Coordinates of C-alpha atoms in Angstrom, one line a residue:
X1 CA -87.8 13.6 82.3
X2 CA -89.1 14.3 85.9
X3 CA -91.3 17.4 86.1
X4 CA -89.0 18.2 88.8
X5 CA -86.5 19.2 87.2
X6 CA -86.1 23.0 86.5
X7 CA -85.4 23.9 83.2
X8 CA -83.2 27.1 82.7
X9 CA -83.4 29.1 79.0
X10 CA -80.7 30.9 77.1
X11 CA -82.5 34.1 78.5
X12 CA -82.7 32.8 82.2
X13 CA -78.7 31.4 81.8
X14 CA -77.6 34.5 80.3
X15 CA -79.2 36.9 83.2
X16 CA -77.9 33.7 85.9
X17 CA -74.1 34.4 84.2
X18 CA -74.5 38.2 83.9
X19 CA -73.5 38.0 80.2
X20 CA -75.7 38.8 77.1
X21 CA -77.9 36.1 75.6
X22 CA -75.8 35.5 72.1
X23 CA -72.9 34.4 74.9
X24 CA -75.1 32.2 76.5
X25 CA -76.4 30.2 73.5
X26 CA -72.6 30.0 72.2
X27 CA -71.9 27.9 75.2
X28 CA -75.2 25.9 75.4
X29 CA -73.9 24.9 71.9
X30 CA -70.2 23.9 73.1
X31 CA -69.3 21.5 75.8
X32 CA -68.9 24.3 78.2
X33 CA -72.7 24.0 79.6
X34 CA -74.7 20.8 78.7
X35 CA -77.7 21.1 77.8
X36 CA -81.1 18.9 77.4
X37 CA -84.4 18.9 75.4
X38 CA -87.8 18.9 75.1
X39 CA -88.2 18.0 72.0
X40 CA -87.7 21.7 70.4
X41 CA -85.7 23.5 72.3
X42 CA -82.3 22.9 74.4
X43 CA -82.4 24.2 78.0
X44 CA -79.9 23.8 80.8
X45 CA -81.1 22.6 85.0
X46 CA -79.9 24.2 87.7
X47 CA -77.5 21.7 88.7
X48 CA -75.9 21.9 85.3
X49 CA -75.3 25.8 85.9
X50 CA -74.1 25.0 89.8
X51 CA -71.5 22.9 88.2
X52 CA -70.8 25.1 85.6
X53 CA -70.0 27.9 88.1
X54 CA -68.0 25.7 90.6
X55 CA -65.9 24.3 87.8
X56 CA -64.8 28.2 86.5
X57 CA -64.4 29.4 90.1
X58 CA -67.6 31.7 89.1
X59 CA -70.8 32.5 91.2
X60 CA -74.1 33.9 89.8
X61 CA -73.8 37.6 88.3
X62 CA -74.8 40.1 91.1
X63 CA -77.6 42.5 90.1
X64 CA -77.2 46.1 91.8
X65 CA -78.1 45.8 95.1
X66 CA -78.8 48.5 98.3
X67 CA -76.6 48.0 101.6
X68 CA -78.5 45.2 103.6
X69 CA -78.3 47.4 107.2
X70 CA -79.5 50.6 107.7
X71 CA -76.9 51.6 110.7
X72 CA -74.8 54.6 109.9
X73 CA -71.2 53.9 111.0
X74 CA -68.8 57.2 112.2
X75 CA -67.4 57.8 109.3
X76 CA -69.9 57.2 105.8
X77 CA -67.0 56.1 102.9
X78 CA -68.1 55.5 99.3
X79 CA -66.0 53.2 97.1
X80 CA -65.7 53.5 93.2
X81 CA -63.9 51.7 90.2
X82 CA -63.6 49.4 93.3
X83 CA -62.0 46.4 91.1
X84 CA -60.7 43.7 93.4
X85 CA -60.7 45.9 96.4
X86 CA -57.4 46.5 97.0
X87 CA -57.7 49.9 98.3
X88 CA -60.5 49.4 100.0
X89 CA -59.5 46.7 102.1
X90 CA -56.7 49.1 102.8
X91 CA -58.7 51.4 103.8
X92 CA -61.0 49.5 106.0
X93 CA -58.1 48.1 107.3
X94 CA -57.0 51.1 108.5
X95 CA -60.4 52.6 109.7
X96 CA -62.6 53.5 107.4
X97 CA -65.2 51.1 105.5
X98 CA -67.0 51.7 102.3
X99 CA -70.7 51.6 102.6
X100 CA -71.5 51.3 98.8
X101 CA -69.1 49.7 95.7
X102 CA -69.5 50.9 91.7
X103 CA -67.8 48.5 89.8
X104 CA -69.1 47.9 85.9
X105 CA -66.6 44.1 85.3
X106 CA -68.3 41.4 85.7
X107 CA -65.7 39.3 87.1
X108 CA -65.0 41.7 89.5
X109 CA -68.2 41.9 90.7
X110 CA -68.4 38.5 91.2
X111 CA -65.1 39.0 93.5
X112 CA -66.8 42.0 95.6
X113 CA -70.2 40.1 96.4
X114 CA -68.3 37.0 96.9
X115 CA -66.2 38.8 100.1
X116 CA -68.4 42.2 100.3
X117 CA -72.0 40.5 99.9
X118 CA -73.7 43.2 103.1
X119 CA -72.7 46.1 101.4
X120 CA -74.1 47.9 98.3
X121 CA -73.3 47.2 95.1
X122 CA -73.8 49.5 91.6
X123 CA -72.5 49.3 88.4
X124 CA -72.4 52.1 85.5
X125 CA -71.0 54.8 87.0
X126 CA -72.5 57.1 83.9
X127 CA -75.7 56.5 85.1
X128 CA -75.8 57.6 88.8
X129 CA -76.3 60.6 90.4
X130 CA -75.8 61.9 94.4
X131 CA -79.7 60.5 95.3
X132 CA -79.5 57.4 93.6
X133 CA -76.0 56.5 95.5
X134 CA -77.0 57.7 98.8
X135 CA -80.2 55.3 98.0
X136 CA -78.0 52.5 97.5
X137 CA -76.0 53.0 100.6
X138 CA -79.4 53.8 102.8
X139 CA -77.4 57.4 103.6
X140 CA -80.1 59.1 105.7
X141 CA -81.4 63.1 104.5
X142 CA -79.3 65.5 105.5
X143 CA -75.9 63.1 106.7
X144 CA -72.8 64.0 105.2
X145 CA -70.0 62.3 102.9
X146 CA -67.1 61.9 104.6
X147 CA -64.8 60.2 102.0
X148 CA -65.6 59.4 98.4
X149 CA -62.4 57.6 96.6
X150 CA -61.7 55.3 93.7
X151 CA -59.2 54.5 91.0
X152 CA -60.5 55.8 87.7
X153 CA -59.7 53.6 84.8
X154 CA -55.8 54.7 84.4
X155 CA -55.1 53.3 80.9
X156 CA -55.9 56.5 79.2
X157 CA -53.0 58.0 81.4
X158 CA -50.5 55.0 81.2
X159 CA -47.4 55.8 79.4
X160 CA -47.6 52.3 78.2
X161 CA -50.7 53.2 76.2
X162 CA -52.1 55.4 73.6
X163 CA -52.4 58.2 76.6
X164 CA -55.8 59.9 75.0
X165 CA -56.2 61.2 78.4
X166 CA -59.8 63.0 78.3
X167 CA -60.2 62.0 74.6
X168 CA -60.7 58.5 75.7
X169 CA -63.8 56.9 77.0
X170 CA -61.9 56.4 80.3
X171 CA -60.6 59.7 80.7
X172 CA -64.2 60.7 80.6
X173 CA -65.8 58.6 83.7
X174 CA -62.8 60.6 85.3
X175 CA -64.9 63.5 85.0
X176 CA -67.9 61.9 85.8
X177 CA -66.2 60.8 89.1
X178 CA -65.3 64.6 88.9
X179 CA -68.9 65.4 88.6
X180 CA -70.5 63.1 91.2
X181 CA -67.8 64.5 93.9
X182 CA -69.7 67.8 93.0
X183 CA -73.0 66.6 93.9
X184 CA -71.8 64.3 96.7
X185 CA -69.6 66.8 98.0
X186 CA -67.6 64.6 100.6
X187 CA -65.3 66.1 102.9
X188 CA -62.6 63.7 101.5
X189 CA -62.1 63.1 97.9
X190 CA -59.1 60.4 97.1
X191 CA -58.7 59.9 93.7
X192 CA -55.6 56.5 92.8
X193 CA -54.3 56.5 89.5
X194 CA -50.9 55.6 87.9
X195 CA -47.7 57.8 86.7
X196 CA -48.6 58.7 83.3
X197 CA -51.6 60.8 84.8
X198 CA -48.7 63.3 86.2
X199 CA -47.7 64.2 82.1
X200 CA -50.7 63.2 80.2
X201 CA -51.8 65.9 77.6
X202 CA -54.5 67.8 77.5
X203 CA -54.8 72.1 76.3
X204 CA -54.3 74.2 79.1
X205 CA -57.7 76.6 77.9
X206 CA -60.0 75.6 75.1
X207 CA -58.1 75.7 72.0
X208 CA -54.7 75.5 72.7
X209 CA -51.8 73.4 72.3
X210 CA -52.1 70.0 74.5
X211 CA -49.0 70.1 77.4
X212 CA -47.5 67.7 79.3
X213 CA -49.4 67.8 82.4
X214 CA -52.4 69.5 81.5
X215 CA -55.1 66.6 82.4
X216 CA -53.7 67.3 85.7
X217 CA -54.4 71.0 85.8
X218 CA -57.4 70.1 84.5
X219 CA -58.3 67.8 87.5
X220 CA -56.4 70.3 89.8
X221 CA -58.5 73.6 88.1
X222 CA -62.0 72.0 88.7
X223 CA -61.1 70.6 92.0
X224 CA -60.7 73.9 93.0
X225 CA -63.5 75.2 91.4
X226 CA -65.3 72.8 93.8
X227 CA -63.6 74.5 96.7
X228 CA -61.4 71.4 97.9
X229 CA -57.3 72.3 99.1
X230 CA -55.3 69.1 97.5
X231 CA -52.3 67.2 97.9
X232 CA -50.6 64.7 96.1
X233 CA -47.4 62.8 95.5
X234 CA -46.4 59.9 93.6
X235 CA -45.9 57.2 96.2
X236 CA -43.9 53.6 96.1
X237 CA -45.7 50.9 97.6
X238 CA -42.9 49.2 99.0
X239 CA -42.3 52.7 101.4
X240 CA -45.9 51.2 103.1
X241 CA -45.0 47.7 104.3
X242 CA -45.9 46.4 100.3
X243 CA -43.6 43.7 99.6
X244 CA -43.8 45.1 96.1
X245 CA -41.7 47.9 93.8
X246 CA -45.3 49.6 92.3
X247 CA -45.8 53.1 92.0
X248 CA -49.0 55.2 91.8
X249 CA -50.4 58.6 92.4
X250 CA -52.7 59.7 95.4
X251 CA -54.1 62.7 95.4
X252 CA -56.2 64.1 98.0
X253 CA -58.8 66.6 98.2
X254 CA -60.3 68.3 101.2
X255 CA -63.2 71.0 101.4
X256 CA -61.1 73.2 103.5
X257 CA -58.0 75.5 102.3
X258 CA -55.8 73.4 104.2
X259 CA -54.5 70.5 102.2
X260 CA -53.8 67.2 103.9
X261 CA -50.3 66.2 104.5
X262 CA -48.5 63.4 103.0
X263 CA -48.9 59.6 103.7
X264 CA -46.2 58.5 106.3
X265 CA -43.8 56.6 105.1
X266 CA -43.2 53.3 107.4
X267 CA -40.4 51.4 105.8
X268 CA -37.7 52.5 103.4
X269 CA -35.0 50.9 101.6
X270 CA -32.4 53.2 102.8
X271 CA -31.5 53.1 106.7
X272 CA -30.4 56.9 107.0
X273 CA -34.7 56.9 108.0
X274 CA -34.9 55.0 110.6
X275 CA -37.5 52.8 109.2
X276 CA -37.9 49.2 108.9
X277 CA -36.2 47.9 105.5
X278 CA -38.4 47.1 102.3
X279 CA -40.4 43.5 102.8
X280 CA -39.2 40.7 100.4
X281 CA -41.0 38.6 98.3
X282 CA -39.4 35.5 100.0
X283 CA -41.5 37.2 103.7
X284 CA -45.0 37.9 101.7
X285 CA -44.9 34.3 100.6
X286 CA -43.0 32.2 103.5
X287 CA -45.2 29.7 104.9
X288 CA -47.8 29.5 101.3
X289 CA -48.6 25.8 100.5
X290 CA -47.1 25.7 97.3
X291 CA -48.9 22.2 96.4
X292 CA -52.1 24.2 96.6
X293 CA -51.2 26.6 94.4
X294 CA -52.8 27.8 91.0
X295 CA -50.3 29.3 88.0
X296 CA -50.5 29.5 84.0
X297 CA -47.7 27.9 82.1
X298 CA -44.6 29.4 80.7
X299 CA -44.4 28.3 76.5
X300 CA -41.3 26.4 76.1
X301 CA -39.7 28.9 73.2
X302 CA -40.1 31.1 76.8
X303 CA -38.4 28.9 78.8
X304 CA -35.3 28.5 77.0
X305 CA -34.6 32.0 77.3
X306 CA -35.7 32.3 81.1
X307 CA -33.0 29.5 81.6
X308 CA -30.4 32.2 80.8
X309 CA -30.6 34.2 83.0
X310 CA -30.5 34.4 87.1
X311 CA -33.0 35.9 89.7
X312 CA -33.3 39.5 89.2
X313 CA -32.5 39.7 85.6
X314 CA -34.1 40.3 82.2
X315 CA -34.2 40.8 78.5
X316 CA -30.7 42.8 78.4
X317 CA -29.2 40.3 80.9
X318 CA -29.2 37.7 77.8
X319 CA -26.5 36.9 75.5
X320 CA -26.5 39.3 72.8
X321 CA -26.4 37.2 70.6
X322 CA -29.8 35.9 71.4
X323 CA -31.6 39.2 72.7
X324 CA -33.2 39.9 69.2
X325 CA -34.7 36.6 68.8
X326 CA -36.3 36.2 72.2
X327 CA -37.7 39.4 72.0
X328 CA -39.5 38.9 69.2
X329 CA -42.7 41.3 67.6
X330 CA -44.9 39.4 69.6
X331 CA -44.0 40.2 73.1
X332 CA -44.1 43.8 72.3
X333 CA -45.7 45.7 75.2
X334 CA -48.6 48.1 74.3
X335 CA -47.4 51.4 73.2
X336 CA -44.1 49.6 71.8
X337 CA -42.1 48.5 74.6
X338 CA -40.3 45.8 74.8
X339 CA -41.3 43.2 77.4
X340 CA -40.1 40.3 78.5
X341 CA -40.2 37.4 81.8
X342 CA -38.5 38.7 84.5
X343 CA -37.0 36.6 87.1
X344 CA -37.8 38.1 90.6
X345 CA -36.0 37.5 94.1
X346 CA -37.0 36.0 97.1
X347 CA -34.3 39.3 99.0
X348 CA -36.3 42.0 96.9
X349 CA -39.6 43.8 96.5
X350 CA -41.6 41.8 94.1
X351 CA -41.3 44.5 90.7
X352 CA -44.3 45.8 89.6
X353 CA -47.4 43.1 88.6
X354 CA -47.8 43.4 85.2
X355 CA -51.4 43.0 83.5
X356 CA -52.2 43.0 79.8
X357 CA -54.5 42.0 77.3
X358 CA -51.8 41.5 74.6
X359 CA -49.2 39.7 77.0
X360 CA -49.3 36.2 79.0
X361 CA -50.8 37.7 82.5
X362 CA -47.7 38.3 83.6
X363 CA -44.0 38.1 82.7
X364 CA -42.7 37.5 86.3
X365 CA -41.1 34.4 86.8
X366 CA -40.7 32.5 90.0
X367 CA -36.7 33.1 91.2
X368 CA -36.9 29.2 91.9
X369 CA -39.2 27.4 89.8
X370 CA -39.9 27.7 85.8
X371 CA -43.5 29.1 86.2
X372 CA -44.9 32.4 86.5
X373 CA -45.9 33.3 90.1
X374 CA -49.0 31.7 91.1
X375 CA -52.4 33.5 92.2
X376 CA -51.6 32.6 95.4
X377 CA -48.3 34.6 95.5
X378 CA -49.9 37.3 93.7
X379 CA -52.3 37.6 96.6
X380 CA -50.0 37.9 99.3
X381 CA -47.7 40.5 97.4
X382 CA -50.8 42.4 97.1
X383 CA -51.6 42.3 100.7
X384 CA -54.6 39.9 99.8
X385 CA -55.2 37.8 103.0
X386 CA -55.1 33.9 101.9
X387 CA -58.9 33.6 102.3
X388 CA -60.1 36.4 99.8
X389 CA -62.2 35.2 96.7
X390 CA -61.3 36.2 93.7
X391 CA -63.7 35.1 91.0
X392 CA -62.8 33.3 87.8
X393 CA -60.0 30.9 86.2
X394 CA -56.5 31.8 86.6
X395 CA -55.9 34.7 84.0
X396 CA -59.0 36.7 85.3
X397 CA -58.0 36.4 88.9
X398 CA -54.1 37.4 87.8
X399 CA -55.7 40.5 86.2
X400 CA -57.6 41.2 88.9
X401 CA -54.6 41.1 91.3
X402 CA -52.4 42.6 89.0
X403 CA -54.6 45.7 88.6
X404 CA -55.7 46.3 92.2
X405 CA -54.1 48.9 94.6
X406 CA -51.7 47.3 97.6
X407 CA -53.4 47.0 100.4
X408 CA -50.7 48.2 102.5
X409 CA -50.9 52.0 100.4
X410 CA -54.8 52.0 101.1
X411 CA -54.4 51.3 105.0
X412 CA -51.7 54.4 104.9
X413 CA -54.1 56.4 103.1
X414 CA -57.0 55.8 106.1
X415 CA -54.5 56.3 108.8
X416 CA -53.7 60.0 107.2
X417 CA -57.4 60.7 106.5
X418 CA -57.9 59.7 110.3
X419 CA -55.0 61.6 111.6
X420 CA -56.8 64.9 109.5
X421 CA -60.2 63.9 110.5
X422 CA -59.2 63.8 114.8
X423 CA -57.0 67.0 114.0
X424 CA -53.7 64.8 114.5
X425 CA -50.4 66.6 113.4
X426 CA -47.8 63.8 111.5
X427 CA -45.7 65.6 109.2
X428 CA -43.9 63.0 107.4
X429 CA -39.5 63.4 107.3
X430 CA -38.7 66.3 105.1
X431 CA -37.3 65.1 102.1
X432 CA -38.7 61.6 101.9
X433 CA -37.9 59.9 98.6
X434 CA -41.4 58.6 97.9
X435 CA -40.0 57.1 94.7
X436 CA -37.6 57.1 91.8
X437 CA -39.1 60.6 90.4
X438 CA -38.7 64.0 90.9
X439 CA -41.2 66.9 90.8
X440 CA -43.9 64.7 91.8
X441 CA -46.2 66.5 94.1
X442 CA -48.3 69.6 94.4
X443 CA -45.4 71.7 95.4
X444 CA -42.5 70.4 92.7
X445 CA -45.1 69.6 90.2
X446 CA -46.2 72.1 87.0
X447 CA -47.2 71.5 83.7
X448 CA -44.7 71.4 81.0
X449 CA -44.9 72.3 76.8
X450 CA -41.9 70.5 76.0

């Protein structure tokens, strides 16, 4: 063999990949990587890896890295659990730019360098503090915060989960996030997370019962402590321009006694608001190159089922006869809900994206075609534009998609941090419906023992 050739180890491959080294020799062993010899040991070339990577829509594990510029830009944003970056394209769609990412996946890290490669990049959120972040970002002495926001890990909230709330390793980097807000102390603190968090459990004072609602008042109670005014509300995508039905909490925090107002609604599904209606599936998608598109496959014991029933519809649509038997123990949902494929249509918000480790990577069907909806679709339901990477095969990048933020919430989020920031009154109309639920903000909202 040519002394030219580089010669990569299982330790060099498994810091290349961004995986540990036992992961690394497992696929120098399969057919995933090939490998050569010298005689003793196996090793892999570069151009092995290169292909490696191309051929799992992968690219080389991104180390934690500072912000390549130094500039300071008007308003200094800082992005965590950043995921996919839904929100924060959003956001910098709307105004506001994140100088710094924390995001721990490796996949997803992959995804931010790949579209994000300028900006800083950090991983374990447990193991920062104010001076190493504003390190990263190349924050000068003495320059203030202006918006600090992220999406803490929600499944310790979902009601679709165990709902462990502060008991679970997830609940707890909420309270690190908690904690780094303290020594950040941004003017702006936005905190995304999903339903459940508005009745998760948690003792009111040490000892006590756990209530409905009380990781809430937890959240609430030590935001004030920390001298912020907050607002939030449980909002529906699809009010924002998403082409989507997907519901999530944003709450707000501002160090001033005057909370921030609500986002502004700009399209609504009822005309008595004078807003544009809902956007469709059938206008997120029209134009998408369907040839070019990338999808997993629906089983055929699926199928057969799906074939029963029309866009729109679901398990209970079926005959009756035959709902038992397609819903069978293995497409439980977590938590014990029953799932199964539902067919969406092209006249309707896409339903909510669906993301599980137990379930296919989502039971949505095409209203047309027997296949799930493609990545591709995924994207523009999301708000994704057509160009954005997102790194790894098929059922990483549908988890990706599926648990990012809509773009379209994050860029109404900006425009009423803006509107604050310039001292801009918009009151949104009284009485919005911002979704399905009642007593859903800080005013209607309290925590419950039943």
């Amino acid at each position: 063999m040519s002394d030219l050739v580089e010669l990569i180890s299982s330790d060099a491959l498994a810091s290349i990949l961004g995986v540990t080294k036992p992961t690394a020799v497992r696929l120098m062993k399969s057919s995933d990587i090939r490998t050569v010899t010298d005689g003793k040991r196996n090793y892999v070339t570069r151009e092995e890896i290169t292909r490696y990577l191309r051929d799992n829509n992968l690219m080389p594990a991104p180390p934690d890295h500072p912000r390549i510029t130094t500039s300071i830009p008007k308003i200094v944003a800082l992005s965590f659990f950043s995921g996919a970056l839904g929100l924060d394209l959003g956001m910098e769609q709307g105004g506001i730019t994140p100088l710094l990412y924390c995001e721990f996946d490796r996949k997803c890290r992959m995804t931010i360098n790949a579209n994000r490669p300028d900006q800083a990049l950090v991983g374990d959120i447990t193991k920062l503090n104010a001076a190493e972040v504003r390190r990263m970002a190349r924050i000068p002495e003495g320059r203030a915060v202006d918006v600090m926001f992220g999406g803490p890990p929600c499944q310790a909230f979902s009601t679709a989960g165990a709902r462990r709330a502060f008991n679970d390793w997830r609940g707890n980097v909420f309270l690190k996030f908690l904690d780094l807000a303290k020594e950040l102390a941004p003017t702006y603190l936005v905190i995304e997370n999903v339903r459940g968090l508005l009745s998760a459990r948690w003792p009111l004072s040490a000892g006590n019962t756990p209530v409905k609602g009380g990781a809430l008042h937890l959240i609430l109670r030590t935001l004030s402590d920390m001298g912020y005014s907050t607002s939030f509300e449980l909002y529906n995508a699809a009010n924002f321009g998403a082409p989507q039905i997907r519901e999530r909490v944003i709450l707000i925090a501002k160090k001033d006694s005057v909370p921030v107002n609500h986002l502004m609604p700009t399209n609504s599904n009822d005309p008595k608001w004078g807003l544009p209606a809902w956007r469709t599936f059938g206008e997120a998608v029209a134009g998408l190159d369907v040839t070019n598109c990338h999808h997993s496959e629906f089983p055929e014991n699926r199928l057969k089922y799906l074939r029963l029933i029309s866009a729109g519809q679901y398990w209970k649509d079926l005959p009756e006869d035959v709902q038992e038997e397609a819903m069978g123990k293995s497409y439980q949902l977590p938590g014990g809900k029953t799932g199964f494929y539902r067919r969406i249509r092209f006249d309707r918000p896409c339903p909510t994206l669906v993301t599980s480790p137990t379930m296919p990577a989502t039971y949505l069907c095409h209203p047309i075609e027997d296949r799930p909806l493609s990545v591709e679709e995924y994207r523009r339901v999301q708000g994704f534009p057509d160009n954005w990477v997102i790194c790894g095969d098929v059922n990483d990048q549908y988890k990706q998609i599926g648990n990012a933020v809509p773009v379209a919430l994050g860029t109404a989020v900006a425009n009423t941090l803006l509107h604050d920031m310039n001292g801009v009154e918009v009151q949104p109309p009284e009485g919005f419906p911002y979704s399905r639920y009642k007593r859903t903000s800080e005013s209607t909202w309290h925590p419950q023992d039943k």
